């Protein structure tokens, strides 16, 4: 992993590290830029501020209901047009697709309705180490029934990217733009969430085989940076501080041994699964260091990235669902917890999350016009 941290020994740094660090210009924070864009009514493709702001959205199966709640809050606060790109991993890619299509609120409903039982989920197969989730039903039927129109993704000026994990060693592609015809878009959404064994076999995108993008990058902030982002807002689906402990009992390792993964997906994927706890921990520590200001990543040219990254922190009180959670109260609480975490990040204590998972403010009372009124209030508040 090409990351450098201020706390590491000098011999791990490039010779001109101090010079690079002193010349790095951080400028406005991610929150500053988002507030300015909201106030100005800035639109993607028509920016004048010179920034490129990205969302990095974690998946994690049903756990992605938490990051979906954050997307819901961003949409209802009026930040839908404030981002230039959204990068999703696994189930976070599908949630991001709803956000880019301006349907995050409707998309969030999927988690506690369509996805809690068959035909999407059969937890008995997980015990048997067989396909437990039906991605074709998720993408082709449930999502489309909830209103996800691929034409909206093609017309959107906000770029949507998905992380995917190549099966073949010689394939360097670990992220792809979600565009093209309907078949290609559907194939990408499925490939990004194709959890080894539990999600069935390998998925094809542009003639190459892929599995779940989480094996390449669990939280896709690095992809956002490599795609030219100057500012990144990271939406996790669990407290990043807890990844190290959680990864020791990885769901994938517990229910899909490397032998089974290898027979179904190939040796490269099996090797990645075997090293998933270690890689997840390293990625989490890197993210925490950068978000906390004690570390700086290198960009693709080997220079210190001069941008700004913010991480939405999830309070310990937020109930984070399991990867294959089916209890609706747990999923709804996770959705609400994600939305509240986003509000806390922006310091919006006057905004509350209702049980119907819509945002409310005491100055907004006309339900038919709630969304636009809320945005006006937030513009004044920020």
GROMACS .gro file of N, CA and C in nm, residues 186-293:
model
  324
  186UNK      N    1  -2.591  -0.302  -1.531
  186UNK     CA    2  -2.635  -0.409  -1.443
  186UNK      C    3  -2.521  -0.503  -1.406
  187UNK      N    4  -2.436  -0.535  -1.503
  187UNK     CA    5  -2.324  -0.626  -1.478
  187UNK      C    6  -2.226  -0.566  -1.377
  188UNK      N    7  -2.202  -0.436  -1.385
  188UNK     CA    8  -2.110  -0.370  -1.292
  188UNK      C    9  -2.167  -0.371  -1.151
  189UNK      N   10  -2.295  -0.338  -1.137
  189UNK     CA   11  -2.357  -0.336  -1.005
  189UNK      C   12  -2.351  -0.474  -0.940
  190UNK      N   13  -2.370  -0.578  -1.019
  190UNK     CA   14  -2.364  -0.714  -0.965
  190UNK      C   15  -2.221  -0.754  -0.932
  191UNK      N   16  -2.127  -0.721  -1.018
  191UNK     CA   17  -1.987  -0.759  -0.995
  191UNK      C   18  -1.933  -0.693  -0.870
  192UNK      N   19  -1.968  -0.568  -0.848
  192UNK     CA   20  -1.915  -0.496  -0.733
  192UNK      C   21  -1.960  -0.558  -0.602
  193UNK      N   22  -2.076  -0.625  -0.602
  193UNK     CA   23  -2.132  -0.683  -0.480
  193UNK      C   24  -2.125  -0.836  -0.478
  194UNK      N   25  -2.048  -0.896  -0.570
  194UNK     CA   26  -2.044  -1.042  -0.583
  194UNK      C   27  -1.953  -1.103  -0.477
  195UNK      N   28  -2.004  -1.112  -0.356
  195UNK     CA   29  -1.929  -1.170  -0.245
  195UNK      C   30  -1.890  -1.314  -0.277
  196UNK      N   31  -1.764  -1.351  -0.259
  196UNK     CA   32  -1.721  -1.487  -0.291
  196UNK      C   33  -1.810  -1.593  -0.225
  197UNK      N   34  -1.845  -1.694  -0.301
  197UNK     CA   35  -1.928  -1.808  -0.260
  197UNK      C   36  -2.071  -1.764  -0.232
  198UNK      N   37  -2.091  -1.676  -0.135
  198UNK     CA   38  -2.227  -1.638  -0.096
  198UNK      C   39  -2.301  -1.563  -0.205
  199UNK      N   40  -2.226  -1.498  -0.296
  199UNK     CA   41  -2.290  -1.427  -0.405
  199UNK      C   42  -2.292  -1.505  -0.534
  200UNK      N   43  -2.252  -1.629  -0.529
  200UNK     CA   44  -2.249  -1.711  -0.650
  200UNK      C   45  -2.114  -1.707  -0.718
  201UNK      N   46  -2.111  -1.731  -0.847
  201UNK     CA   47  -1.986  -1.738  -0.922
  201UNK      C   48  -1.933  -1.602  -0.961
  202UNK      N   49  -1.827  -1.604  -1.043
  202UNK     CA   50  -1.765  -1.481  -1.091
  202UNK      C   51  -1.861  -1.407  -1.184
  203UNK      N   52  -1.843  -1.276  -1.192
  203UNK     CA   53  -1.925  -1.192  -1.279
  203UNK      C   54  -1.839  -1.131  -1.388
  204UNK      N   55  -1.898  -1.112  -1.505
  204UNK     CA   56  -1.824  -1.059  -1.619
  204UNK      C   57  -1.858  -0.912  -1.642
  205UNK      N   58  -1.752  -0.832  -1.662
  205UNK     CA   59  -1.765  -0.692  -1.701
  205UNK      C   60  -1.663  -0.667  -1.813
  206UNK      N   61  -1.710  -0.624  -1.927
  206UNK     CA   62  -1.623  -0.598  -2.042
  206UNK      C   63  -1.536  -0.719  -2.075
  207UNK      N   64  -1.593  -0.839  -2.061
  207UNK     CA   65  -1.524  -0.960  -2.100
  207UNK      C   66  -1.428  -1.017  -1.998
  208UNK      N   67  -1.414  -0.952  -1.881
  208UNK     CA   68  -1.324  -0.999  -1.776
  208UNK      C   69  -1.405  -1.043  -1.655
  209UNK      N   70  -1.349  -1.135  -1.575
  209UNK     CA   71  -1.417  -1.189  -1.459
  209UNK      C   72  -1.381  -1.110  -1.332
  210UNK      N   73  -1.484  -1.085  -1.249
  210UNK     CA   74  -1.465  -1.007  -1.127
  210UNK      C   75  -1.548  -1.066  -1.013
  211UNK      N   76  -1.509  -1.029  -0.890
  211UNK     CA   77  -1.588  -1.057  -0.771
  211UNK      C   78  -1.598  -0.927  -0.691
  212UNK      N   79  -1.654  -0.938  -0.572
  212UNK     CA   80  -1.683  -0.823  -0.485
  212UNK      C   81  -1.566  -0.725  -0.475
  213UNK      N   82  -1.598  -0.596  -0.497
  213UNK     CA   83  -1.496  -0.493  -0.492
  213UNK      C   84  -1.432  -0.475  -0.357
  214UNK      N   85  -1.497  -0.526  -0.251
  214UNK     CA   86  -1.441  -0.513  -0.118
  214UNK      C   87  -1.310  -0.588  -0.100
  215UNK      N   88  -1.282  -0.686  -0.186
  215UNK     CA   89  -1.154  -0.756  -0.178
  215UNK      C   90  -1.041  -0.669  -0.231
  216UNK      N   91  -1.074  -0.570  -0.314
  216UNK     CA   92  -0.974  -0.476  -0.363
  216UNK      C   93  -0.962  -0.355  -0.271
  217UNK      N   94  -1.077  -0.304  -0.228
  217UNK     CA   95  -1.078  -0.182  -0.148
  217UNK      C   96  -1.210  -0.174  -0.073
  218UNK      N   97  -1.206  -0.191   0.058
  218UNK     CA   98  -1.331  -0.194   0.134
  218UNK      C   99  -1.397  -0.056   0.142
  219UNK      N  100  -1.318   0.046   0.164
  219UNK     CA  101  -1.370   0.183   0.165
  219UNK      C  102  -1.294   0.259   0.056
  220UNK      N  103  -1.360   0.297  -0.053
  220UNK     CA  104  -1.289   0.338  -0.174
  220UNK      C  105  -1.238   0.483  -0.178
  221UNK      N  106  -1.181   0.528  -0.067
  221UNK     CA  107  -1.125   0.664  -0.068
  221UNK      C  108  -1.002   0.672  -0.159
  222UNK      N  109  -0.925   0.564  -0.164
  222UNK     CA  110  -0.804   0.565  -0.246
  222UNK      C  111  -0.839   0.577  -0.395
  223UNK      N  112  -0.943   0.506  -0.436
  223UNK     CA  113  -0.988   0.516  -0.575
  223UNK      C  114  -1.032   0.658  -0.606
  224UNK      N  115  -1.104   0.721  -0.513
  224UNK     CA  116  -1.148   0.859  -0.533
  224UNK      C  117  -1.029   0.951  -0.552
  225UNK      N  118  -0.926   0.931  -0.471
  225UNK     CA  119  -0.806   1.013  -0.482
  225UNK      C  120  -0.738   0.992  -0.617
  226UNK      N  121  -0.725   0.865  -0.658
  226UNK     CA  122  -0.660   0.835  -0.785
  226UNK      C  123  -0.739   0.886  -0.904
  227UNK      N  124  -0.869   0.905  -0.886
  227UNK     CA  125  -0.954   0.956  -0.994
  227UNK      C  126  -0.954   1.109  -0.999
  228UNK      N  127  -0.870   1.171  -0.918
  228UNK     CA  128  -0.853   1.315  -0.926
  228UNK      C  129  -0.928   1.398  -0.825
  229UNK      N  130  -0.981   1.335  -0.721
  229UNK     CA  131  -1.053   1.412  -0.619
  229UNK      C  132  -0.957   1.502  -0.543
  230UNK      N  133  -1.002   1.624  -0.517
  230UNK     CA  134  -0.927   1.716  -0.432
  230UNK      C  135  -0.982   1.716  -0.290
  231UNK      N  136  -1.107   1.671  -0.276
  231UNK     CA  137  -1.173   1.663  -0.146
  231UNK      C  138  -1.257   1.536  -0.143
  232UNK      N  139  -1.253   1.465  -0.031
  232UNK     CA  140  -1.324   1.338  -0.020
  232UNK      C  141  -1.402   1.333   0.111
  233UNK      N  142  -1.528   1.291   0.102
  233UNK     CA  143  -1.608   1.263   0.220
  233UNK      C  144  -1.631   1.112   0.224
  234UNK      N  145  -1.586   1.047   0.331
  234UNK     CA  146  -1.593   0.902   0.343
  234UNK      C  147  -1.715   0.862   0.425
  235UNK      N  148  -1.797   0.775   0.368
  235UNK     CA  149  -1.916   0.725   0.436
  235UNK      C  150  -1.895   0.577   0.466
  236UNK      N  151  -1.856   0.542   0.589
  236UNK     CA  152  -1.837   0.402   0.625
  236UNK      C  153  -1.969   0.336   0.663
  237UNK      N  154  -1.968   0.203   0.669
  237UNK     CA  155  -2.088   0.132   0.712
  237UNK      C  156  -2.071   0.074   0.852
  238UNK      N  157  -1.957   0.098   0.914
  238UNK     CA  158  -1.932   0.061   1.053
  238UNK      C  159  -1.822   0.152   1.104
  239UNK      N  160  -1.806   0.158   1.234
  239UNK     CA  161  -1.702   0.242   1.291
  239UNK      C  162  -1.566   0.192   1.243
  240UNK      N  163  -1.492   0.277   1.177
  240UNK     CA  164  -1.363   0.235   1.121
  240UNK      C  165  -1.268   0.192   1.231
  241UNK      N  166  -1.283   0.251   1.349
  241UNK     CA  167  -1.196   0.216   1.461
  241UNK      C  168  -1.213   0.071   1.504
  242UNK      N  169  -1.325   0.009   1.469
  242UNK     CA  170  -1.354  -0.127   1.513
  242UNK      C  171  -1.322  -0.232   1.407
  243UNK      N  172  -1.270  -0.190   1.292
  243UNK     CA  173  -1.245  -0.284   1.184
  243UNK      C  174  -1.142  -0.388   1.223
  244UNK      N  175  -1.038  -0.346   1.295
  244UNK     CA  176  -0.931  -0.439   1.330
  244UNK      C  177  -0.986  -0.556   1.410
  245UNK      N  178  -1.064  -0.528   1.512
  245UNK     CA  179  -1.120  -0.634   1.594
  245UNK      C  180  -1.220  -0.719   1.516
  246UNK      N  181  -1.306  -0.653   1.438
  246UNK     CA  182  -1.408  -0.726   1.364
  246UNK      C  183  -1.347  -0.816   1.258
  247UNK      N  184  -1.236  -0.772   1.196
  247UNK     CA  185  -1.179  -0.846   1.085
  247UNK      C  186  -1.116  -0.978   1.130
  248UNK      N  187  -1.089  -0.991   1.258
  248UNK     CA  188  -1.032  -1.116   1.307
  248UNK      C  189  -1.130  -1.232   1.293
  249UNK      N  190  -1.259  -1.200   1.294
  249UNK     CA  191  -1.363  -1.300   1.275
  249UNK      C  192  -1.439  -1.268   1.147
  250UNK      N  193  -1.364  -1.251   1.039
  250UNK     CA  194  -1.422  -1.214   0.912
  250UNK      C  195  -1.533  -1.311   0.870
  251UNK      N  196  -1.645  -1.255   0.828
  251UNK     CA  197  -1.756  -1.338   0.782
  251UNK      C  198  -1.712  -1.427   0.667
  252UNK      N  199  -1.637  -1.370   0.574
  252UNK     CA  200  -1.593  -1.447   0.457
  252UNK      C  201  -1.505  -1.563   0.500
  253UNK      N  202  -1.412  -1.537   0.593
  253UNK     CA  203  -1.325  -1.644   0.638
  253UNK      C  204  -1.402  -1.753   0.712
  254UNK      N  205  -1.500  -1.713   0.789
  254UNK     CA  206  -1.574  -1.809   0.871
  254UNK      C  207  -1.660  -1.901   0.787
  255UNK      N  208  -1.726  -1.848   0.686
  255UNK     CA  209  -1.823  -1.925   0.609
  255UNK      C  210  -1.776  -1.966   0.469
  256UNK      N  211  -1.664  -1.921   0.430
  256UNK     CA  212  -1.613  -1.959   0.298
  256UNK      C  213  -1.463  -1.975   0.307
  257UNK      N  214  -1.416  -2.094   0.334
  257UNK     CA  215  -1.273  -2.118   0.347
  257UNK      C  216  -1.203  -2.093   0.215
  258UNK      N  217  -1.074  -2.072   0.224
  258UNK     CA  218  -0.998  -2.045   0.102
  258UNK      C  219  -1.005  -2.161   0.004
  259UNK      N  220  -1.020  -2.282   0.055
  259UNK     CA  221  -1.030  -2.397  -0.036
  259UNK      C  222  -1.157  -2.389  -0.120
  260UNK      N  223  -1.269  -2.354  -0.054
  260UNK     CA  224  -1.395  -2.343  -0.127
  260UNK      C  225  -1.391  -2.225  -0.222
  261UNK      N  226  -1.336  -2.113  -0.177
  261UNK     CA  227  -1.326  -1.995  -0.262
  261UNK      C  228  -1.240  -2.026  -0.384
  262UNK      N  229  -1.129  -2.095  -0.362
  262UNK     CA  230  -1.039  -2.127  -0.472
  262UNK      C  231  -1.106  -2.214  -0.577
  263UNK      N  232  -1.188  -2.310  -0.534
  263UNK     CA  233  -1.253  -2.399  -0.629
  263UNK      C  234  -1.359  -2.328  -0.712
  264UNK      N  235  -1.418  -2.223  -0.655
  264UNK     CA  236  -1.525  -2.151  -0.725
  264UNK      C  237  -1.477  -2.027  -0.799
  265UNK      N  238  -1.377  -1.959  -0.744
  265UNK     CA  239  -1.336  -1.830  -0.799
  265UNK      C  240  -1.190  -1.824  -0.845
  266UNK      N  241  -1.111  -1.922  -0.813
  266UNK     CA  242  -0.971  -1.919  -0.852
  266UNK      C  243  -0.879  -1.887  -0.736
  267UNK      N  244  -0.751  -1.919  -0.756
  267UNK     CA  245  -0.653  -1.907  -0.648
  267UNK      C  246  -0.626  -1.763  -0.607
  268UNK      N  247  -0.630  -1.669  -0.701
  268UNK     CA  248  -0.604  -1.530  -0.665
  268UNK      C  249  -0.709  -1.479  -0.567
  269UNK      N  250  -0.835  -1.507  -0.594
  269UNK     CA  251  -0.942  -1.464  -0.504
  269UNK      C  252  -0.929  -1.533  -0.369
  270UNK      N  253  -0.895  -1.661  -0.371
  270UNK     CA  254  -0.877  -1.733  -0.245
  270UNK      C  255  -0.766  -1.671  -0.162
  271UNK      N  256  -0.660  -1.629  -0.226
  271UNK     CA  257  -0.549  -1.565  -0.155
  271UNK      C  258  -0.593  -1.432  -0.095
  272UNK      N  259  -0.671  -1.356  -0.170
  272UNK     CA  260  -0.720  -1.228  -0.120
  272UNK      C  261  -0.812  -1.248   0.000
  273UNK      N  262  -0.897  -1.350  -0.008
  273UNK     CA  263  -0.985  -1.380   0.105
  273UNK      C  264  -0.904  -1.418   0.228
  274UNK      N  265  -0.800  -1.498   0.208
  274UNK     CA  266  -0.717  -1.539   0.320
  274UNK      C  267  -0.647  -1.424   0.389
  275UNK      N  268  -0.615  -1.320   0.314
  275UNK     CA  269  -0.545  -1.204   0.370
  275UNK      C  270  -0.639  -1.088   0.400
  276UNK      N  271  -0.770  -1.112   0.388
  276UNK     CA  272  -0.866  -1.004   0.408
  276UNK      C  273  -0.858  -0.939   0.545
  277UNK      N  274  -0.847  -1.015   0.655
  277UNK     CA  275  -0.839  -0.949   0.785
  277UNK      C  276  -0.721  -0.853   0.796
  278UNK      N  277  -0.606  -0.896   0.746
  278UNK     CA  278  -0.488  -0.810   0.753
  278UNK      C  279  -0.503  -0.687   0.665
  279UNK      N  280  -0.552  -0.706   0.542
  279UNK     CA  281  -0.566  -0.591   0.451
  279UNK      C  282  -0.672  -0.495   0.500
  280UNK      N  283  -0.783  -0.547   0.558
  280UNK     CA  284  -0.887  -0.459   0.610
  280UNK      C  285  -0.834  -0.374   0.724
  281UNK      N  286  -0.754  -0.435   0.810
  281UNK     CA  287  -0.696  -0.361   0.922
  281UNK      C  288  -0.601  -0.253   0.873
  282UNK      N  289  -0.516  -0.287   0.778
  282UNK     CA  290  -0.421  -0.188   0.725
  282UNK      C  291  -0.493  -0.071   0.658
  283UNK      N  292  -0.597  -0.102   0.583
  283UNK     CA  293  -0.674   0.004   0.517
  283UNK      C  294  -0.742   0.094   0.620
  284UNK      N  295  -0.796   0.033   0.725
  284UNK     CA  296  -0.864   0.112   0.829
  284UNK      C  297  -0.766   0.202   0.902
  285UNK      N  298  -0.650   0.149   0.939
  285UNK     CA  299  -0.550   0.231   1.008
  285UNK      C  300  -0.501   0.345   0.920
  286UNK      N  301  -0.484   0.317   0.792
  286UNK     CA  302  -0.442   0.422   0.699
  286UNK      C  303  -0.545   0.533   0.692
  287UNK      N  304  -0.672   0.493   0.679
  287UNK     CA  305  -0.780   0.592   0.669
  287UNK      C  306  -0.788   0.677   0.795
  288UNK      N  307  -0.779   0.614   0.911
  288UNK     CA  308  -0.787   0.688   1.037
  288UNK      C  309  -0.671   0.785   1.050
  289UNK      N  310  -0.553   0.744   1.008
  289UNK     CA  311  -0.435   0.831   1.016
  289UNK      C  312  -0.451   0.954   0.927
  290UNK      N  313  -0.501   0.932   0.806
  290UNK     CA  314  -0.517   1.043   0.711
  290UNK      C  315  -0.629   1.136   0.756
  291UNK      N  316  -0.742   1.078   0.797
  291UNK     CA  317  -0.855   1.160   0.843
  291UNK      C  318  -0.819   1.238   0.968
  292UNK      N  319  -0.732   1.180   1.051
  292UNK     CA  320  -0.692   1.247   1.174
  292UNK      C  321  -0.580   1.347   1.157
  293UNK      N  322  -0.524   1.355   1.037
  293UNK     CA  323  -0.419   1.452   1.010
  293UNK      C  324  -0.279   1.408   1.046
   0.00000   0.00000   0.00000
